[in-house]
Short mmCIF file of C-alpha atoms and ligand atoms in Angstrom, two decimals:
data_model
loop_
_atom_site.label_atom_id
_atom_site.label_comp_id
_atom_site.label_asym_id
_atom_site.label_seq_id
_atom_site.Cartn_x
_atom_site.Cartn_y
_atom_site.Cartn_z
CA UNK A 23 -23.40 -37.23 5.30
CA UNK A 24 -22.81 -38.56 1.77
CA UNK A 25 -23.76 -42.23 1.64
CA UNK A 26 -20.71 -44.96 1.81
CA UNK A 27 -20.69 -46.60 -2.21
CA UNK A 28 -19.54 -49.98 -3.16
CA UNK A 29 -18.59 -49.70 -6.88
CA UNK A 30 -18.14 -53.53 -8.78
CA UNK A 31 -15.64 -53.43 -11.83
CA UNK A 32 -15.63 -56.53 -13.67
CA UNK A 33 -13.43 -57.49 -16.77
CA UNK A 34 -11.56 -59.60 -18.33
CA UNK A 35 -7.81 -59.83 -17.93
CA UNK A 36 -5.99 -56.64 -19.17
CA UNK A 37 -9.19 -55.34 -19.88
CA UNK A 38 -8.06 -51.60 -17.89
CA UNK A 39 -10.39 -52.90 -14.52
CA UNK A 40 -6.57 -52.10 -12.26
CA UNK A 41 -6.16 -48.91 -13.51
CA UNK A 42 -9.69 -47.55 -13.56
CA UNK A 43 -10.46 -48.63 -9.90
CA UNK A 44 -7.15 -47.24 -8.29
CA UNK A 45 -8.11 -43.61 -10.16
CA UNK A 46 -11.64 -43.90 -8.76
CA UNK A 47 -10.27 -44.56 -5.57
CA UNK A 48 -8.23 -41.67 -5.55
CA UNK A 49 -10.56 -39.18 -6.82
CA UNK A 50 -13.56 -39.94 -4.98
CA UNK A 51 -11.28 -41.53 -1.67
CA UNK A 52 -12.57 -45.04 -2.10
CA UNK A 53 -10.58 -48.58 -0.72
CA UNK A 54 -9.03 -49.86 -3.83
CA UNK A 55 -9.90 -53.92 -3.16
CA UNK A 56 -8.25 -55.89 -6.35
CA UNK A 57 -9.54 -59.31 -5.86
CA UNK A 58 -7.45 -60.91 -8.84
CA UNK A 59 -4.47 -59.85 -6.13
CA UNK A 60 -6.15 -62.22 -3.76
CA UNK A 61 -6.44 -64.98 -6.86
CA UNK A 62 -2.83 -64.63 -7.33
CA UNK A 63 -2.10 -64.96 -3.54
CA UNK A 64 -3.45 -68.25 -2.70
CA UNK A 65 -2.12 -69.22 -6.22
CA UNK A 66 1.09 -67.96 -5.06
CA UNK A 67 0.82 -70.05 -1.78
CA UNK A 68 -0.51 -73.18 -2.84
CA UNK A 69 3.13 -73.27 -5.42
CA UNK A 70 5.03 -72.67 -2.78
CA UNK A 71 3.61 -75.81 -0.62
CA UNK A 72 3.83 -77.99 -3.65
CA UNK A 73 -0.05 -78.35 -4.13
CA UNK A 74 -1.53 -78.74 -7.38
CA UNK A 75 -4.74 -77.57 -8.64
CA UNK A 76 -5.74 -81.38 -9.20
CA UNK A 77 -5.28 -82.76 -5.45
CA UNK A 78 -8.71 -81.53 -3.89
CA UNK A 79 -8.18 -82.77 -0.96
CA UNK A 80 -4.62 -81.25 0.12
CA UNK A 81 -5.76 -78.24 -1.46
CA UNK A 82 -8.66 -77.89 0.77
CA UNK A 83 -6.14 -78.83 3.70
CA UNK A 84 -4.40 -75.92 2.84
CA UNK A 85 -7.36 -73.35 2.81
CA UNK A 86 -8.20 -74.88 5.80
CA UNK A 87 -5.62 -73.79 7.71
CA UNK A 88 -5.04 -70.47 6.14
CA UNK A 89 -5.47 -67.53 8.39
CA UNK A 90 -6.11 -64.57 6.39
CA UNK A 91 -5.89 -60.47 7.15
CA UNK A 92 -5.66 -57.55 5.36
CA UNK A 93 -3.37 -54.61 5.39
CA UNK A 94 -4.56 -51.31 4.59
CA UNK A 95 -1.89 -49.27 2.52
CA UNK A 96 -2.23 -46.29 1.30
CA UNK A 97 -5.84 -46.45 -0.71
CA UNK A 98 -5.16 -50.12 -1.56
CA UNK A 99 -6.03 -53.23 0.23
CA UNK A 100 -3.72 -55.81 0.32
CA UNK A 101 -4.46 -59.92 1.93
CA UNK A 102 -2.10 -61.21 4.39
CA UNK A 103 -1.31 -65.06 4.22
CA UNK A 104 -0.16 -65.60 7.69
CA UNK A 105 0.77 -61.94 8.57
CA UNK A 106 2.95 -61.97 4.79
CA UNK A 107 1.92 -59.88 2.15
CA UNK A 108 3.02 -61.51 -1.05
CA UNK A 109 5.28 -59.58 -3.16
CA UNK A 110 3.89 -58.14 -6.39
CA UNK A 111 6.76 -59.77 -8.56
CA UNK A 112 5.46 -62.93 -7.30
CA UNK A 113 1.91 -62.60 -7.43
CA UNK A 114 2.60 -61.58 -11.41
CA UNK A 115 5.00 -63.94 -11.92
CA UNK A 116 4.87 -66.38 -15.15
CA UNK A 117 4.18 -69.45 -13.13
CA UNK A 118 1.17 -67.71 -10.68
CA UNK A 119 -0.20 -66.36 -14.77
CA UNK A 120 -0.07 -69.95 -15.51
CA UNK A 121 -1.95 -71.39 -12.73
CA UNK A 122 -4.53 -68.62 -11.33
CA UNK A 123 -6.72 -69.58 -13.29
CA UNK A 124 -6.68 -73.12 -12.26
CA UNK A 125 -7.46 -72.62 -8.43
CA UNK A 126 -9.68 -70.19 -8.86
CA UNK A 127 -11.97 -72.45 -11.07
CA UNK A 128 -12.08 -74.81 -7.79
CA UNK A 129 -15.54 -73.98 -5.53
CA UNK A 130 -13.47 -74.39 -2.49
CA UNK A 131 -10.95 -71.81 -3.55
CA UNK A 132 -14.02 -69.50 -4.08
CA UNK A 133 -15.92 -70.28 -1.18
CA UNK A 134 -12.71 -69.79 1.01
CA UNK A 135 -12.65 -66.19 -0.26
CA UNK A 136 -16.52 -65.07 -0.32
CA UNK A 137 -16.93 -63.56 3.36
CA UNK A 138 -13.63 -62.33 3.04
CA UNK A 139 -14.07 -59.85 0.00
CA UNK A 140 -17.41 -59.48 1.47
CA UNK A 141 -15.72 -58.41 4.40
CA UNK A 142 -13.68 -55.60 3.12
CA UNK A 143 -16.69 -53.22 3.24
CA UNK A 144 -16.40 -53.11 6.75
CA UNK A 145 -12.39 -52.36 6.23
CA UNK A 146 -13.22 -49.54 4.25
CA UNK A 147 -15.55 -48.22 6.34
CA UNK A 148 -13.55 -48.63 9.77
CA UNK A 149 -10.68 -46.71 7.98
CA UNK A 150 -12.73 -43.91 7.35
CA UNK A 151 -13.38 -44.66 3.38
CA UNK A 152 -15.98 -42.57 1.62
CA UNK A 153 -16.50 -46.23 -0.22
CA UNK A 154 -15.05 -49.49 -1.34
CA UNK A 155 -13.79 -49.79 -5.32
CA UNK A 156 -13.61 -53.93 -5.97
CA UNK A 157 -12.50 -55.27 -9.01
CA UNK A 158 -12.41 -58.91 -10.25
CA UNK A 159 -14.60 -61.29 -12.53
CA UNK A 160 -17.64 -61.86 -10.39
CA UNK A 161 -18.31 -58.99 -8.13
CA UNK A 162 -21.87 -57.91 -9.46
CA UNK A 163 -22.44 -61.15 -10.32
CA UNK A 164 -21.95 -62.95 -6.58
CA UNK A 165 -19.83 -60.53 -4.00
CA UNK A 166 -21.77 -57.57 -3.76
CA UNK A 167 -25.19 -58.18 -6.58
CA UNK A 168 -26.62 -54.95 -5.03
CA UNK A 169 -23.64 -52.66 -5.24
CA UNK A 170 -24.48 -48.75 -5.80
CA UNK A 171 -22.72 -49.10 -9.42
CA UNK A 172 -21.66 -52.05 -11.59
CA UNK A 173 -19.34 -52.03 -14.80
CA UNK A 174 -18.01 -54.49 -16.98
CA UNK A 175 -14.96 -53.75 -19.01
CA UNK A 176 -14.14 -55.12 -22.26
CA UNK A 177 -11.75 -54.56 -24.99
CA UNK A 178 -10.39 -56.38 -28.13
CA UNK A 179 -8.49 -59.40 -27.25
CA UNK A 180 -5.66 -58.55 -29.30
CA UNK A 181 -5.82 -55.02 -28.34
CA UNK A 182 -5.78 -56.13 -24.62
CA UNK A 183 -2.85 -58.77 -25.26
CA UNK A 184 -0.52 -56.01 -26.52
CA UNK A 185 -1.21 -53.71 -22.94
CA UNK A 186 -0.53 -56.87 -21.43
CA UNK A 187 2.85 -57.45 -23.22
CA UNK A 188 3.72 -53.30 -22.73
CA UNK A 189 3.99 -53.98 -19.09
CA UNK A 190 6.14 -57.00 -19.66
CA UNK A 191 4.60 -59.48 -18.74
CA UNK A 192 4.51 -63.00 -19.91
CA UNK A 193 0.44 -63.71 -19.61
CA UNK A 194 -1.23 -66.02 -21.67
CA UNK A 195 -4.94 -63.63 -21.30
CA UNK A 196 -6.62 -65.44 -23.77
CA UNK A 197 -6.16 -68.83 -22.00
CA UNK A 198 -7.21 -67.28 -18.57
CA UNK A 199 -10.04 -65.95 -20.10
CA UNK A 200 -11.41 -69.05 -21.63
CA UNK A 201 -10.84 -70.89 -18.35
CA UNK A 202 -12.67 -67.89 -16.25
CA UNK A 203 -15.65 -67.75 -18.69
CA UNK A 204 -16.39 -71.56 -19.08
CA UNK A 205 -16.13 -72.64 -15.64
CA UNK A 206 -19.15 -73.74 -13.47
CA UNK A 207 -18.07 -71.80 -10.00
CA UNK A 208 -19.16 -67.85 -10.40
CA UNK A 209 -17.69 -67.88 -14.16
CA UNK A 210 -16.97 -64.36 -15.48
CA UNK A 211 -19.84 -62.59 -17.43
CA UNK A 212 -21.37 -59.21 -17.67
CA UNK A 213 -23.73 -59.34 -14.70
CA UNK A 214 -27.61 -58.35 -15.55
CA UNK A 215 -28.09 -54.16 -15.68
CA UNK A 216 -23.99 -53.69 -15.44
CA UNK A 217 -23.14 -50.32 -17.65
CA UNK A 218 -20.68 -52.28 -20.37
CA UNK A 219 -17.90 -50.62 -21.87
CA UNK A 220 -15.90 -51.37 -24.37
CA UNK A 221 -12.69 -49.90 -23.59
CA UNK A 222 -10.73 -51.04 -27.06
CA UNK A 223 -10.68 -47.65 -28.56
CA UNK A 224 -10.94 -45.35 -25.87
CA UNK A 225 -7.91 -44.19 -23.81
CA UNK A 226 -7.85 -45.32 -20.15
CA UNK A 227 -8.47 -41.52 -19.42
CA UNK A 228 -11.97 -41.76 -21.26
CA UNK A 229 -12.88 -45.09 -19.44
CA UNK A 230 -12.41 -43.47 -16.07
CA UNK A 231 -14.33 -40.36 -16.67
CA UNK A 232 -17.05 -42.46 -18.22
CA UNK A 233 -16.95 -44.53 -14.92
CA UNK A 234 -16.70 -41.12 -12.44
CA UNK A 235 -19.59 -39.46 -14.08
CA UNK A 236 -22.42 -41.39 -12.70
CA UNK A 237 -20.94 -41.66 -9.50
CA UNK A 238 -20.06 -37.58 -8.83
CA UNK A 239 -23.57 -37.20 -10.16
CA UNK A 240 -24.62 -39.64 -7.27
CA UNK A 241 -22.39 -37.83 -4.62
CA UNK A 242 -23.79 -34.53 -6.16
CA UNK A 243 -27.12 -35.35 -5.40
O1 CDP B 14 -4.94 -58.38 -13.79
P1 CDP B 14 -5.56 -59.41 -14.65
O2 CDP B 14 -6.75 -58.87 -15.35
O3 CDP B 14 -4.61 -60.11 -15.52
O4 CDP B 14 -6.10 -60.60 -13.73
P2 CDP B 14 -6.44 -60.54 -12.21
O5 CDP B 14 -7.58 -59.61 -11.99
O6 CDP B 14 -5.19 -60.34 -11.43
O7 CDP B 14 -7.02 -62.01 -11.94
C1 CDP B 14 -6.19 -63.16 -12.02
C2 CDP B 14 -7.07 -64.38 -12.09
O8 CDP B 14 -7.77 -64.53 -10.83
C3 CDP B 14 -8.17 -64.39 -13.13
O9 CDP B 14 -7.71 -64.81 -14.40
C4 CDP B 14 -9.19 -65.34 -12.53
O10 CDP B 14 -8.85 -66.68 -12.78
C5 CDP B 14 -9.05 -65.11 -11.03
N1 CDP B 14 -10.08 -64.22 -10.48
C6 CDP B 14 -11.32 -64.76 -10.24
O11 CDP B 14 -11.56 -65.92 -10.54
N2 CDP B 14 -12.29 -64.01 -9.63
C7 CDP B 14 -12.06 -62.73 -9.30
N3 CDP B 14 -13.02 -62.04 -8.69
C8 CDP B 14 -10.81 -62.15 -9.58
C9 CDP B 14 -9.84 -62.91 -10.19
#
């Protein structure tokens, strides 16, 4: 029986962590858990109640009285906010780009998602996943430290500003990334022994076979 993997991705934004994670999930049949989704969810919520990032206290009422699940589709995982998924439009939309970061600098906001990414191992593995593929900005660092494999993806800010814009998409990375990095709560950062790679002149095709390789050698073994 091969053994069940947990792969971490980690990256900056637009820094190819979406697109290398869904083709490992295909290839080697992993759940494809994108944790920025998740970010952008409660992000998405919180706007639509009115809250702002500022008023601790409602905020925390609100995660409070969340009830979370998750619906399996296809390969991907998706969060459910009260039974809803929220629509990709709206999780990408300018004003969710504008304010992820925000929330997601708050400790409660992070501690209101911990068992629940933790959690999706046990997803994968109830729908018959050979693995679990999670990407986000501190998944070796504090959701799963001891996963089988850990990357970190980088790339040239400018070079990852203009993917950003070829998808249309009004995202101001550089910001988010300035707020992710310097915050206190689980800021992101290469975590210790992560295989880095900078992705800036290599074609998304490279990155993923550079990421595959060590884990068909592992499932080869
Ligand atoms: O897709 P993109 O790289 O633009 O960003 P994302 O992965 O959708 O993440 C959106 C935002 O969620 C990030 O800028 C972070 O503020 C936050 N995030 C986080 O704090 N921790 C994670 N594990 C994943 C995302």
């Amino acid at each position: 029986m091969p053994p069940f993997l947990i792969i971490a991705i980690d990256g900056g934004a637009a820094a190819g962590k979406s697109t290398t994670a869904r083709a490992l999930s295909e290839r080697f049949h992993f759940l494809h858990v994108d944790t920025g989704s998740y970010y952008r969810a409660l992000t998405a919520e919180m706007l639509r109640a009115g809250l702002s990032p500022a008023d601790l206290p409602a905020v925390e009422a609100a995660l409070a009285a969340l009830a979370l699940g998750t619906r399996v589709e296809s390969r991907r995982a998706l969060m459910e906010v009260a039974n809803r998924v929220v629509p990709d439009a709206e999780l990408r939309s300018p004003a969710v780009n504008a304010h992820v970061s925000h929330f997601a600098a708050l400790p409660s906001v992070r501690s209101a998602l911990l068992a629940y990414q933790r959690d999706q191992a046990a997803v994968a593995r109830r729908h018959g996943f050979a693995g679990l593929v999670m990407e986000g900005r501190d998944i070796g660092t504090i959701i799963f430290p001891d996963a089988d494999f850990r990357f970190f993806l980088h790339a040239d800010p400018a070079e990852r500003a203009r993917r950003r814009a070829a998808e249309g998409q009004q995202d101001s990375i550089a910001e988010r990334d300035r707020l992710d990095s310097s915050r206190k709560a689980a800021p992101l950062a290469c975590p210790i022994g992560a295989i880095d790679i900078d992705s800036t002149l290599l074609d998304l095709e490279t990155v993923v076979e550079t990421v595959a390789a060590p884990i068909a050698a592992r499932l080869a073994a």
